[in-house]
Amino acid sequence: MASRKRSGSGSKRPKEKVVHIYEMMCRGDDLKRQGERQFWEEFFLLQPNMDVLESEMIKLNADQYLVAKGNILQLFGECINMLSSNSPKRIHNALQTICVYIHVLTRKQSLSMINSAAAAETSGLAIGPGAPTTFISVCDIDEELRTLLSRLNEIMLCDDVADSPKDLCLKILLIIATGMDNVNENQLIEFIIGQNFFEAFKKVLSDSSLRGSHGHDIVTLLTVLVNYRKHESSNPYIVELSLLADELALNGYGQVISCALTMFCKQHLLNLTELPSSSSWFSSLSNIVGNMFISEELCYRSQQIRANNALLLALYEAIHLNRNFITTLAHTQADSTPPSPCNTLNATEGTPDLSSAAIIDASHYSTNLFVALFQYCSIVMQDHKSELSAINLKLCLLILTCIAEDQYANSMMHDTNLTFKVSLHRAHMRHRKLASEKMSKPQPLATTLLDLLVEFVVSHLLKKFPIELYLLCIGIIHRIIVYQKRCRVRLAYQWKELWTAMISLLKFLIYQEQNLIKRCNFFELALQVVNILNLFITYGDTFLATTNSYDELYYELNREEKVFCELHALVLRYASLQDCDYKEDVIRLLNALSNILAIIKHFQFKIKEWLASQSLSTPTEQQILEQIQKNYDLTLKLQDNLDHYERYSERPKHVLFFANLVKEVMTDTRKSVYYLVKQSNKNNVLDCNTIISRSVSSGGLSSSAMPSSIENASLAENNSNG
């Protein structure tokens, strides 16, 4: 038996037999020293060493590959054959070997494409398909891949048993699906498309015990598959997900997402409880020192937020494609099994142990998907600086846009019999003294959603103004109010908070005009805000809960008359310019301001007239409200299309965003999945090495310690090396 060289201080552990075989295989040696079937039966009893196998395959150059090709092809074929074995150990080892095989195949393909592109750019010539390769091509194993996918599907569909290989089957499917950064360039996905796994996925999602173990992998995998050639050709997974009506499967799909978001919110809440609450000078000094290291903490949180992109994208696809899924959003989840630990980008650090964490009131988080999503959004909104958080927040706002357009979702959110207590986290801001969270009383979900959107409006008035996010946010508010107007729903809400936020946004746009005009069309955003105010003015009687709400609205408009007068002056100035790029929106905004300006002019005159008659200079709020109530004798223009909005469409505006997002999800999932498989393998290898070390220390390995044909192959190799 071969062993590593002895050092002066002692001997190193013997080289693993499986490593000898990998080296022989990649040199092109004949492995079949004994009967072929016996060799492979015994080979798959050996625990794979994934690191060594990957290294040996990766380092093959073109000449070495030609010598070893037969062995490499045979290894893959034998792995697939072994999946029909009755031995769980052999099946497990074969699946781990396949993981390495597919990983190396996709990695070689990616490197080949990069090198070909670089060569083509240098020479100006296109590299044809006949370019030399240093690893197996898809064409070489076409039939084997079809057989592999068929066998994986059979395993996924079978009833779960002890030592079930379902987890490794899903890991292989994820390695196949995420092998390339660009999902549409991945040839291997075609094999998954051809072998429809949807029934197997549905079966797992419908089973609470299976879902707890495999739900995260399945939802992530479905998300990747749905995005394969999404806008180019017929994708059976898009069709299947669109038509899915199985309530158990839909609830399971939603529960996987809900549990992941809830765990994130719970961890955030735990972090908050660990912060010092003292307001002493020592606490202040600690905060100053702590800010020196804030970038590292923000980076970590941004990475954790990015780790949720896959499941948020899954939520988006389900809401966007499947009308039946809407019914699961307010479904109270009874099963709170946490998701699979794949949901991490920091693969070098283990899953955090929350078992010893302080117990927190369950009212702070819920497995209801609506509640989990709203609370999650409130946390992500607090991060103003990270680009990763901005991407995640945009995805959240697109999800909320789809929800706000759905009639049934709106009916649930406005149902006064369907109330929830939600903890919304709020950003620390200098101009307000508020707790970090806003715990609502039990209220309809539409009220909580409006609170969430108002919080975004007032907390993101930054020099680096995120206008795209504001357009989405204001668009959601518009859709909610349009629903209330059309269905005559009177939501008990403190509308003054919304109006104040809208006017503050207009004030910011006016004061930042010079900076914004160079970067974006802020007139479009201002027009959306003014149209929302016009909805209240023109149709408020159909959805405002009390008549006093009208008085408060007109009071706010008059209190902030300076803002609207300055906005009017700004719009007039740009309307007079000949070369204004946004002339159409400027003219529309000018027309939209007419009613607001008429209201301000009318009531300003009435108030001044009353003040003169009473010999007063400074009226109270109550006195102004009384004058507003007595002087509603004004005529306004009936403005058209205030309740019109452009229905959400992924194309063409958001196609690039989703393409980049899917690429990030592919990259992150590929790293985490392969890492988890390797970690599982290393744990098993350590166990095996412990046994070997004990055998060596007690006098060496007996012949019964390894399969006979494997031992003979190793001895032959040693003899050939002298």
XYZ file of C-alpha atoms in Angstrom:
722
model
C 0.000 0.000 0.000
C 1.397 3.391 -0.987
C 1.935 6.058 1.601
C 3.357 9.543 1.730
C 7.086 9.916 2.563
C 8.017 9.670 6.195
C 9.468 12.703 7.894
C 12.077 12.646 10.598
C 9.515 13.220 13.285
C 7.090 10.558 12.195
C 4.970 9.299 9.328
C 2.182 11.020 7.432
C -1.150 9.380 6.943
C -1.412 7.051 3.918
C -2.719 8.406 0.644
C -6.372 7.568 0.112
C -7.054 4.741 -2.319
C -9.614 6.851 -4.136
C -6.929 9.478 -4.770
C -4.687 6.834 -6.394
C -7.530 5.880 -8.697
C -8.247 9.505 -9.649
C -4.591 9.978 -10.562
C -4.531 6.751 -12.598
C -7.763 7.717 -14.341
C -6.432 11.126 -15.370
C -3.184 9.566 -16.628
C -5.217 7.282 -18.856
C -4.227 4.059 -17.064
C -6.349 0.934 -17.424
C -8.493 0.736 -14.295
C -9.974 -2.721 -14.925
C -7.322 -4.883 -13.213
C -10.005 -7.281 -11.996
C -13.464 -7.869 -13.393
C -14.891 -4.567 -14.622
C -18.189 -4.849 -12.793
C -16.491 -5.841 -9.561
C -14.106 -2.878 -9.813
C -16.863 -0.294 -10.093
C -19.025 -1.958 -7.454
C -16.134 -1.685 -5.026
C -15.004 1.748 -6.240
C -18.315 3.350 -5.282
C -17.955 2.035 -1.740
C -15.017 4.447 -1.375
C -15.828 7.913 -0.071
C -15.151 10.429 -2.902
C -12.540 13.122 -2.354
C -14.202 15.978 -4.233
C -11.311 18.419 -3.884
C -8.794 16.025 -5.422
C -11.114 14.861 -8.202
C -11.944 18.449 -9.142
C -8.268 19.426 -9.103
C -7.199 16.468 -11.228
C -9.850 17.157 -13.871
C -9.368 20.919 -13.943
C -5.611 20.775 -14.547
C -5.868 18.495 -17.614
C -4.469 20.184 -20.718
C -5.562 19.298 -24.236
C -3.015 16.476 -24.706
C -3.642 14.956 -21.273
C -7.358 15.115 -21.838
C -7.121 13.068 -25.059
C -5.312 10.326 -23.135
C -7.735 10.358 -20.204
C -10.969 10.921 -22.158
C -12.013 7.270 -22.199
C -11.636 6.926 -18.428
C -13.455 10.194 -17.725
C -16.375 9.234 -19.946
C -16.527 5.806 -18.372
C -16.523 7.287 -14.862
C -19.554 9.419 -15.692
C -21.388 6.484 -17.251
C -20.669 4.259 -14.254
C -21.907 6.971 -11.856
C -25.227 7.009 -13.690
C -25.439 3.208 -13.751
C -24.837 3.138 -9.994
C -27.977 5.239 -9.388
C -29.977 2.063 -10.071
C -28.139 0.265 -7.274
C -29.875 -0.939 -4.122
C -26.982 0.376 -2.031
C -27.637 3.838 -0.500
C -23.885 4.244 0.107
C -23.006 3.642 -3.560
C -25.798 5.950 -4.750
C -24.644 8.696 -2.394
C -21.015 8.414 -3.537
C -22.058 8.330 -7.201
C -24.156 11.484 -6.774
C -21.277 13.330 -5.102
C -18.981 12.316 -7.956
C -21.556 13.572 -10.470
C -21.632 16.918 -8.628
C -17.895 17.308 -9.249
C -18.225 16.103 -12.818
C -20.950 18.624 -13.734
C -19.202 21.424 -11.848
C -15.962 20.862 -13.773
C -17.847 20.535 -17.061
C -19.612 23.892 -16.606
C -16.450 25.559 -15.339
C -14.501 24.353 -18.370
C -17.302 25.569 -20.644
C -17.239 29.011 -19.041
C -13.454 29.281 -19.347
C -13.626 28.132 -22.952
C -16.225 30.766 -23.808
C -14.184 33.487 -22.093
C -10.996 32.452 -23.906
C -12.825 32.193 -27.238
C -14.338 35.632 -26.792
C -10.944 37.102 -25.875
C -9.289 35.435 -28.879
C -12.042 36.625 -31.196
C -11.711 40.164 -29.877
C -7.944 40.074 -30.383
C -7.991 38.569 -33.878
C -11.281 40.004 -35.019
C -12.377 36.510 -36.069
C -15.239 34.383 -34.783
C -14.199 31.164 -33.069
C -16.095 28.237 -34.508
C -17.577 25.273 -32.670
C -14.649 23.107 -33.753
C -12.232 24.879 -31.427
C -10.084 22.463 -29.333
C -11.397 21.632 -25.873
C -9.746 20.402 -22.680
C -12.783 18.607 -21.336
C -15.832 16.671 -22.413
C -18.390 18.519 -24.513
C -22.139 18.212 -24.045
C -22.349 16.288 -27.318
C -20.052 13.574 -25.916
C -22.452 12.773 -23.078
C -25.805 13.694 -24.623
C -27.397 10.276 -24.027
C -25.841 9.928 -20.568
C -27.234 13.307 -19.508
C -30.733 12.327 -20.600
C -30.439 9.085 -18.636
C -29.111 10.970 -15.615
C -31.977 13.468 -15.610
C -34.524 10.688 -16.005
C -33.048 8.811 -13.044
C -32.942 11.975 -10.903
C -36.607 12.554 -11.679
C -37.449 9.009 -10.569
C -35.608 9.536 -7.279
C -37.395 12.846 -6.700
C -40.795 11.250 -7.306
C -40.266 8.225 -5.064
C -41.574 8.213 -1.503
C -39.047 9.524 0.969
C -37.030 6.953 2.896
C -34.138 7.051 5.333
C -30.895 8.300 3.736
C -32.897 9.686 0.833
C -30.688 11.051 -1.964
C -33.212 13.790 -2.832
C -30.953 16.510 -1.426
C -28.011 15.546 -3.636
C -30.321 15.177 -6.640
C -31.485 18.767 -6.150
C -27.901 19.934 -5.665
C -26.975 18.340 -9.014
C -29.924 20.043 -10.711
C -28.867 23.378 -9.208
C -25.264 22.871 -10.329
C -26.541 22.136 -13.840
C -28.950 25.083 -13.890
C -26.502 27.644 -12.470
C -23.415 26.459 -14.305
C -23.114 29.559 -16.503
C -23.454 33.186 -15.463
C -25.811 33.827 -18.367
C -28.732 31.450 -17.978
C -29.566 31.595 -21.695
C -26.065 30.364 -22.657
C -26.322 27.228 -20.533
C -26.799 24.260 -22.870
C -27.268 21.852 -19.966
C -30.553 23.479 -18.907
C -32.122 22.086 -22.074
C -31.844 18.619 -20.524
C -33.825 19.752 -17.457
C -36.363 21.413 -19.749
C -36.702 18.155 -21.677
C -37.201 16.105 -18.501
C -40.014 17.930 -16.737
C -39.457 17.867 -12.969
C -42.477 20.000 -12.120
C -44.555 17.143 -10.705
C -41.670 16.141 -8.448
C -41.242 19.741 -7.285
C -44.947 20.047 -6.626
C -44.933 16.852 -4.575
C -42.114 18.110 -2.327
C -43.661 21.564 -1.857
C -46.941 19.965 -0.805
C -45.303 17.879 1.920
C -44.378 19.818 5.074
C -41.532 17.503 6.117
C -39.971 17.374 2.642
C -40.477 21.109 2.165
C -38.498 21.869 5.318
C -35.489 20.000 3.928
C -35.708 20.745 0.212
C -38.107 23.680 -0.240
C -35.450 26.372 -0.583
C -33.584 24.412 -3.270
C -36.753 23.716 -5.248
C -38.022 27.304 -5.187
C -34.588 28.595 -6.222
C -34.327 26.012 -8.985
C -37.796 26.832 -10.301
C -36.878 30.513 -10.386
C -33.796 29.859 -12.502
C -35.676 27.551 -14.874
C -38.521 30.044 -15.334
C -35.965 32.654 -16.440
C -34.388 30.419 -19.095
C -35.090 32.026 -22.492
C -38.008 33.734 -20.802
C -38.874 36.049 -23.661
C -37.607 33.938 -26.550
C -39.423 30.614 -26.700
C -41.949 28.373 -24.998
C -40.735 27.351 -21.562
C -42.742 24.499 -19.963
C -41.825 25.656 -16.452
C -43.370 29.081 -17.118
C -46.529 27.368 -18.351
C -46.643 24.957 -15.400
C -46.082 27.699 -12.813
C -48.686 29.922 -14.482
C -51.353 27.190 -14.396
C -50.533 25.732 -10.975
C -53.746 25.598 -8.928
C -52.800 23.016 -6.280
C -53.437 24.856 -3.000
C -50.983 22.753 -0.994
C -48.168 23.333 -3.488
C -48.895 27.072 -3.741
C -48.992 27.433 0.036
C -45.758 25.450 0.281
C -44.093 27.696 -2.290
C -45.202 30.774 -0.366
C -44.203 29.295 2.959
C -40.607 28.739 1.860
C -40.352 32.437 0.966
C -42.219 33.561 4.076
C -39.969 31.559 6.396
C -36.813 32.973 4.800
C -38.002 36.583 5.085
C -39.239 35.981 8.639
C -35.876 34.543 9.695
C -34.138 37.608 8.240
C -36.486 39.944 10.131
C -36.030 37.942 13.318
C -32.235 38.163 13.037
C -32.481 41.927 12.458
C -34.625 42.265 15.567
C -32.136 40.212 17.583
C -29.351 42.540 16.441
C -31.379 45.547 17.559
C -31.879 44.084 21.038
C -28.112 43.770 21.420
C -27.521 47.497 20.788
C -26.942 49.678 23.881
C -30.077 51.616 24.812
C -28.386 54.088 27.181
C -28.446 57.743 26.196
C -25.449 58.682 28.398
C -22.311 60.419 27.176
C -20.511 57.060 27.312
C -23.101 55.564 24.961
C -22.656 58.502 22.597
C -18.891 58.033 22.629
C -19.345 54.329 21.931
C -21.524 55.168 18.921
C -18.859 57.532 17.566
C -16.183 54.857 17.874
C -18.565 52.268 16.440
C -19.148 54.388 13.358
C -15.490 53.918 12.456
C -16.312 50.299 11.677
C -19.748 50.870 10.199
C -18.663 50.136 6.630
C -17.802 46.536 7.495
C -21.164 46.025 9.204
C -23.066 47.590 6.295
C -21.170 45.408 3.855
C -22.118 42.278 5.806
C -25.784 43.307 5.980
C -25.795 44.146 2.269
C -24.490 40.665 1.507
C -27.201 39.149 3.686
C -29.806 41.236 1.862
C -28.405 40.111 -1.488
C -28.732 36.510 -0.316
C -32.516 36.988 -0.329
C -32.614 37.958 -4.013
C -33.319 34.392 -5.146
C -36.438 33.954 -3.017
C -37.680 37.488 -3.678
C -37.292 36.781 -7.389
C -39.254 33.561 -6.823
C -42.000 35.597 -5.138
C -42.040 38.038 -8.039
C -42.351 35.256 -10.617
C -45.200 33.581 -8.723
C -47.177 36.824 -8.336
C -46.412 37.934 -11.866
C -47.300 34.620 -13.516
C -49.905 32.945 -11.325
C -53.170 34.606 -10.308
C -53.919 31.715 -7.934
C -50.820 32.517 -5.885
C -52.360 35.782 -4.667
C -54.652 33.795 -2.360
C -51.626 32.514 -0.406
C -50.291 35.978 0.464
C -52.574 36.437 3.472
C -52.592 32.742 4.377
C -51.417 32.228 7.950
C -48.664 29.640 7.859
C -48.907 26.947 10.523
C -45.552 25.381 9.714
C -42.586 27.571 10.573
C -39.801 25.213 9.556
C -36.780 27.339 8.578
C -35.545 27.138 5.013
C -32.559 25.228 3.748
C -29.204 26.807 4.695
C -28.455 27.506 1.025
C -29.639 31.058 1.619
C -26.231 32.463 2.401
C -23.494 34.190 0.475
C -20.919 34.033 3.239
C -20.166 30.385 2.593
C -16.978 30.380 4.671
C -19.003 31.051 7.804
C -21.486 28.524 9.095
C -25.178 29.113 9.525
C -25.637 31.294 12.631
C -26.857 29.451 15.701
C -30.066 31.141 16.823
C -30.965 28.469 19.366
C -29.472 30.427 22.264
C -30.890 33.771 21.185
C -33.298 35.678 23.391
C -36.951 34.780 23.003
C -38.851 37.559 21.257
C -42.556 38.255 21.254
C -44.067 36.441 18.276
C -46.080 39.534 17.413
C -42.866 41.051 16.085
C -42.854 38.692 13.129
C -45.341 36.468 11.403
C -45.230 33.736 8.834
C -47.973 35.471 6.898
C -46.331 36.339 3.582
C -47.878 39.823 3.363
C -46.653 40.690 6.851
C -43.201 39.173 6.306
C -42.780 41.076 3.029
C -43.843 44.436 4.491
C -41.566 44.057 7.488
C -38.689 42.908 5.293
C -39.127 45.935 3.007
C -39.017 48.266 5.999
C -35.615 46.838 6.968
C -34.142 47.048 3.467
C -35.363 50.647 3.121
C -33.089 51.736 5.957
C -29.932 51.100 3.952
C -29.455 54.228 1.827
C -25.880 53.721 0.682
C -25.543 50.175 -0.595
C -26.103 49.431 -4.272
C -26.962 45.836 -3.327
C -29.764 47.063 -1.072
C -31.042 49.379 -3.823
C -31.323 46.417 -6.208
C -33.120 44.358 -3.579
C -35.451 47.239 -2.749
C -36.316 47.765 -6.422
C -37.305 44.105 -6.629
C -39.472 44.558 -3.522
C -41.195 47.590 -5.062
C -41.841 45.713 -8.312
C -43.453 42.921 -6.281
C -45.617 45.477 -4.463
C -46.534 47.030 -7.835
C -47.845 43.681 -9.087
C -49.756 43.210 -5.828
C -51.260 46.710 -5.982
C -52.558 46.043 -9.508
C -54.347 42.846 -8.539
C -58.036 43.209 -7.691
C -58.126 40.240 -5.333
C -54.939 41.279 -3.521
C -56.416 44.737 -2.997
C -59.662 43.298 -1.679
C -57.690 41.276 0.891
C -55.538 44.243 1.882
C -58.596 46.465 2.393
C -60.683 43.849 4.208
C -61.412 45.260 7.684
C -61.989 41.724 8.969
C -58.459 40.732 7.951
C -56.199 42.729 10.274
C -52.592 42.201 11.315
C -50.173 43.720 13.757
C -46.977 44.550 11.882
C -43.680 45.925 13.164
C -42.311 48.375 10.591
C -38.707 49.414 11.137
C -37.926 53.090 10.654
C -34.654 54.791 9.812
C -32.990 57.067 12.355
C -33.247 60.650 11.096
C -32.069 63.894 12.673
C -35.295 65.824 12.166
C -37.506 63.337 14.014
C -37.258 61.599 17.350
C -38.821 58.228 16.808
C -38.244 54.692 17.904
C -36.524 52.455 15.390
C -39.765 50.565 14.873
C -43.379 51.496 14.356
C -45.562 48.805 15.855
C -49.011 49.186 14.403
C -52.208 48.193 16.066
C -54.151 45.423 14.311
C -55.231 47.035 11.044
C -55.937 46.211 7.389
C -52.855 45.440 5.353
C -53.484 48.390 3.016
C -52.968 50.733 5.964
C -49.647 49.082 6.792
C -48.585 49.238 3.142
C -49.347 52.966 2.987
C -47.331 53.481 6.190
C -44.445 51.620 4.574
C -44.572 53.703 1.380
C -44.875 56.991 3.263
C -41.802 56.010 5.270
C -39.865 55.473 2.047
C -40.927 58.864 0.677
C -39.759 60.823 3.721
C -36.544 58.857 4.350
C -34.908 58.840 0.898
C -34.740 62.541 0.007
C -31.031 62.231 -0.692
C -28.553 64.140 -2.800
C -28.075 60.941 -4.805
C -31.793 60.866 -5.480
C -33.163 57.367 -6.344
C -35.797 58.610 -8.796
C -36.512 55.160 -10.241
C -37.431 53.852 -6.790
C -39.572 56.934 -6.147
C -41.473 56.437 -9.406
C -42.245 52.866 -8.342
C -43.217 53.910 -4.813
C -45.526 56.743 -5.918
C -46.971 54.424 -8.579
C -47.962 51.900 -5.889
C -49.649 54.624 -3.827
C -51.521 55.733 -6.956
C -52.755 52.191 -7.657
C -54.030 51.753 -4.100
C -55.982 55.015 -4.196
C -57.376 54.221 -7.636
C -58.672 50.903 -6.261
C -60.350 52.733 -3.383
C -61.892 55.247 -5.770
C -63.220 52.619 -8.210
C -64.548 50.292 -5.514
C -65.640 53.076 -3.138
C -63.595 51.663 -0.289
C -63.276 54.031 2.662
C -60.064 53.130 4.469
C -59.652 54.532 7.966
C -56.228 56.094 7.473
C -54.391 59.200 8.652
C -54.225 60.715 5.175
C -52.494 63.823 6.504
C -49.255 61.799 6.804
C -49.462 60.893 3.140
C -50.241 64.465 2.010
C -47.399 65.858 4.103
C -44.993 63.326 2.585
C -46.154 64.171 -0.946
C -45.666 67.911 -0.393
C -42.248 67.333 1.199
C -41.240 65.418 -1.925
C -42.346 68.299 -4.164
C -40.401 70.733 -1.982
C -37.281 68.590 -2.358
C -37.657 68.460 -6.160
C -37.934 72.240 -6.314
C -34.864 72.892 -4.169
C -32.776 70.235 -5.942
C -33.853 71.284 -9.429
C -30.368 72.198 -10.667
C -28.881 68.849 -9.644
C -31.820 66.736 -10.785
C -32.377 68.279 -14.219
C -28.922 67.078 -15.305
C -29.687 63.469 -14.395
C -33.364 62.687 -14.745
C -36.873 63.757 -15.683
C -38.129 64.810 -12.273
C -41.198 66.401 -13.895
C -42.633 62.902 -14.433
C -42.391 62.225 -10.709
C -43.841 65.630 -9.785
C -46.742 64.974 -12.153
C -47.506 61.645 -10.418
C -47.539 63.368 -7.025
C -49.803 66.206 -8.201
C -52.181 63.718 -9.839
C -52.502 61.832 -6.544
C -53.439 65.106 -4.826
C -55.907 65.772 -7.654
C -57.488 62.359 -7.053
C -58.243 63.396 -3.493
C -59.547 66.790 -4.625
C -61.776 65.468 -7.415
C -62.910 62.061 -6.167
C -62.214 62.178 -2.420
C -65.922 61.977 -1.650
C -65.918 58.395 -2.974
C -63.208 57.021 -0.676
C -62.352 59.426 2.158
C -63.734 58.091 5.436
C -64.915 61.435 6.879
C -65.916 64.863 5.599
C -63.268 66.382 7.867
C -60.631 64.773 5.664
C -61.457 67.245 2.879
C -60.981 70.122 5.333
C -57.585 68.755 6.359
C -56.535 68.345 2.712
C -57.426 71.922 1.807
C -55.737 73.128 4.993
C -52.478 71.362 4.015
C -52.615 72.802 0.487
C -53.000 76.306 1.862
C -50.425 75.830 4.585
C -47.880 74.858 1.932
C -48.939 77.456 -0.642
C -45.310 78.534 -1.120
C -44.340 75.082 -2.380
C -47.043 75.037 -5.058
C -46.380 78.628 -6.126
C -42.660 77.886 -6.504
C -43.448 74.700 -8.408
C -45.752 76.657 -10.707
C -43.055 79.261 -11.346
C -40.494 76.533 -12.067
C -42.829 74.803 -14.520
C -43.608 78.079 -16.292
C -39.899 78.728 -16.713
C -39.247 75.351 -18.337
C -42.398 75.600 -20.455
C -41.005 78.771 -22.033
C -37.745 77.076 -23.031
C -37.498 75.965 -26.625
C -35.002 73.141 -26.073
C -36.483 71.521 -22.962
C -36.086 67.732 -23.213
C -39.106 67.079 -21.017
C -41.506 69.556 -22.592
C -44.451 67.138 -22.756
C -44.341 66.329 -19.028
C -43.798 70.013 -18.212
C -46.987 71.020 -20.054
C -48.964 68.194 -18.410
C -47.703 69.214 -14.987
C -48.672 72.820 -15.665
C -52.246 71.758 -16.466
C -52.375 69.401 -13.469
C -51.559 72.273 -11.083
C -54.585 74.352 -12.115
C -57.034 73.031 -9.493
C -54.546 73.172 -6.638
C -53.630 76.758 -7.490
C -57.317 77.673 -7.769
C -57.988 76.193 -4.311
C -55.059 78.085 -2.796
C -56.065 81.367 -4.436
C -59.710 81.023 -3.393
C -59.076 80.207 0.258
C -56.184 82.625 0.666
C -58.523 85.425 -0.383
C -61.307 84.231 1.950
C -58.942 83.844 4.901
C -57.356 87.266 4.395
C -60.786 88.813 4.048
C -61.916 87.223 7.324
C -58.720 88.211 9.137
C -59.250 91.822 8.084
C -62.827 91.770 9.336
C -61.687 90.356 12.687
C -58.598 92.588 12.957
C -56.375 89.526 13.360
C -52.905 88.919 11.960
C -52.137 85.308 12.941
C -55.019 82.825 12.806
C -55.056 79.491 14.609
C -55.363 76.163 12.815
C -58.940 75.776 14.036
C -59.902 79.225 12.728
C -58.518 78.437 9.278
C -60.354 75.097 9.234
C -63.583 76.916 10.077
C -63.088 79.304 7.175
C -62.395 76.394 4.827
C -65.608 74.667 5.940
C -67.647 77.835 5.265
C -66.181 78.670 1.841
C -66.427 75.632 -0.437
C -68.104 77.824 -3.074
C -65.497 77.414 -5.835
C -65.577 75.756 -9.235
C -62.844 73.336 -10.300
C -61.959 71.753 -13.612
C -62.816 68.088 -14.135
C -59.481 66.508 -15.025
C -59.468 63.348 -17.118
C -57.578 60.092 -16.612
C -56.613 60.708 -13.001
C -57.368 57.044 -12.282
C -55.425 55.821 -15.295
C -52.040 54.148 -14.950
C -49.917 52.064 -17.260
C -50.223 48.389 -16.342
C -46.978 46.835 -15.179
C -45.007 45.034 -17.861
C -41.578 43.495 -17.460
C -40.721 44.352 -21.043
C -39.035 46.479 -22.171
C -38.324 48.727 -19.186
C -37.109 46.116 -16.681
C -35.650 43.366 -18.876
C -32.025 44.396 -18.273
C -32.620 44.697 -14.525
C -33.952 41.147 -14.306
C -31.207 39.784 -16.570
C -28.542 41.183 -14.233
C -30.464 40.035 -11.176
C -30.772 36.463 -12.480
C -27.035 36.491 -13.236
C -26.308 37.439 -9.604
C -28.657 34.740 -8.341
C -26.941 32.182 -10.584
C -23.481 33.144 -9.339
C -24.445 33.179 -5.656
C -26.403 29.925 -5.819
C -23.635 28.123 -7.701
C -21.074 29.048 -5.038
C -23.236 28.202 -2.048
C -24.599 24.910 -3.430
C -21.230 23.470 -4.432
C -19.748 24.649 -1.139
C -22.450 22.810 0.825
C -21.906 19.588 -1.137
C -18.139 19.774 -0.570
C -18.580 20.487 3.128
C -20.808 17.442 3.471
C -18.210 15.381 1.615
C -15.345 16.660 3.783
C -17.202 15.714 6.934
C -17.567 12.170 5.609
C -13.898 12.084 4.543
C -12.820 13.160 8.024
C -14.860 10.333 9.512
C -13.218 7.841 7.147
C -9.710 9.198 7.865
C -10.338 8.860 11.576
C -11.052 5.160 11.055
C -7.937 4.743 8.864
C -5.702 6.556 11.351
C -6.897 4.321 14.164
C -6.213 1.253 12.024
C -2.680 2.460 11.190
C -1.876 3.240 14.813
C -2.997 -0.253 15.803
C -0.711 -2.026 13.337
C -1.729 -1.153 9.810
C -4.667 -1.713 7.535
C -5.853 -5.253 7.093
C -6.824 -6.588 3.704
C -10.429 -6.345 4.772
C -10.096 -2.585 5.133
C -10.505 -2.008 1.401
C -12.085 -3.751 -1.592
C -9.829 -6.363 -3.194
C -9.820 -5.082 -6.776
C -9.145 -1.521 -5.590
C -6.202 -2.781 -3.500
C -4.795 -4.726 -6.462
C -5.086 -1.681 -8.716
C -3.166 0.340 -6.143
C -0.423 -2.296 -5.804
C -0.041 -2.494 -9.568
C 0.368 1.257 -9.702
C 3.034 1.177 -6.991
C 4.943 -1.585 -8.802
C 4.850 0.322 -12.079
C 6.383 3.320 -10.273
C 9.209 1.183 -8.897
